[in-house]
Amino acid sequence: MRIDIITIFPEYFSPLELSLIGKARASGLLDIRLHDLRSWTHDRHNTVDDTPYGGGPGMVMKPEPWGEALDAVTGGGEEGATPRLIVPAPSGLPFTQQRADRLAAEPWLVFACGRYEGIDSRVAEDAAGRMPVEHLSIGDYVLAGGESATLVMVETVSRLLPGVLGNAESAVQDSFATGAMAHLLEGPVYTKPPVWRDREVPPVLLSGNHGAVDRWRRDQALRATARNRPELLDRFTDDDLDRRDQEV
Ligand SMILES: Nc1cc(-c2ccc3cc[nH]c3c2)n[nH]1
């Protein structure tokens, strides 16, 4: 997958040089390219913002640099390929695991990181004439810019790509994404030592009884979900829950 990120703070994305994503980039699994929006300004001050039409607080990102940046970045696709443009925004569609699964199937994503009060709306309108455009929100809170949201989305999508996670992690990911644990919150996890500050690991996890361990883990996941996200349990009918009992 190719991922282009356009931002006035390219250094914000140095975490993408680390860990699994850093390794995936080094191996060629992931091709992440950073672009400084100011490269497409032509004035002495590299101006990217201006006052909002209609008045109001703050500044709005000017359309000209964005238009030139998107033309330059998206024009260079192989065999004229076009990317999907993702614009992080508090007003966007919810970014969910399901939407991440869908984005992970895309060959090329471009992220437009806004700042100030946002990007002149004509930029996305103009781009939509040449490529799919999605405004996405990572949650109901307001960030100072799109960079944090882009980091979250790039990490969530990248870890779904085959080969990015090691075998162990991808096995864990599968068990929570599908089957009896799908859509449930993860329960508690433990590792050595068996006793730490007089706190024991739940004995079932040391029992070697895989059926009992699976049942215990599903029960813990149901408890965590009922406690913190009861609305997720609405997805299950009583029959589903009974069937899950048989499954595990
Ligand atoms: N889910 C979420 C996205 C944002 C966001 C996205 C872009 C910009 C640009 C300026 N402020 C922004 C905030 N906040 N919260």
Tab-separated table of C-alpha atoms in Angstrom, residues 1 8 22 26 34 38 48 55 66 82 85 105 112-113 133 140 148 159 164 175 185 191 209 211 217 219 221 233:
chain	number	residue	atom	x	y	z
A	1	MET	CA	0.000	0.000	0.000
A	8	ILE	CA	2.496	21.568	7.517
A	22	GLY	CA	8.870	1.300	10.478
A	26	ALA	CA	11.859	-0.791	5.396
A	34	LEU	CA	5.388	12.753	3.681
A	38	ARG	CA	4.435	24.774	2.326
A	48	VAL	CA	-1.047	28.596	3.989
A	55	GLY	CA	-16.081	36.384	9.638
A	66	TRP	CA	-3.765	22.422	-1.335
A	82	THR	CA	-6.043	7.451	-8.474
A	85	LEU	CA	-8.391	11.030	-0.342
A	105	ALA	CA	-8.017	-3.094	0.881
A	112	ALA	CA	-4.886	15.771	3.938
A	113	CYS	CA	-4.037	17.126	7.393
A	133	VAL	CA	-12.937	11.698	-0.989
A	140	ASP	CA	-16.298	13.114	19.258
A	148	SER	CA	-3.053	12.995	15.296
A	159	ARG	CA	-1.563	-3.247	11.119
A	164	VAL	CA	2.875	-6.085	8.967
A	175	SER	CA	-9.537	-14.010	17.370
A	185	LEU	CA	-13.919	-5.561	24.257
A	191	THR	CA	2.154	-12.944	31.745
A	209	ASN	CA	-7.591	-26.554	29.865
A	211	GLY	CA	-11.774	-24.946	26.566
A	217	ARG	CA	-11.798	-15.178	28.218
A	219	ASP	CA	-16.863	-14.277	29.877
A	221	ALA	CA	-14.812	-9.949	27.346
A	233	LEU	CA	-23.995	-6.016	23.271
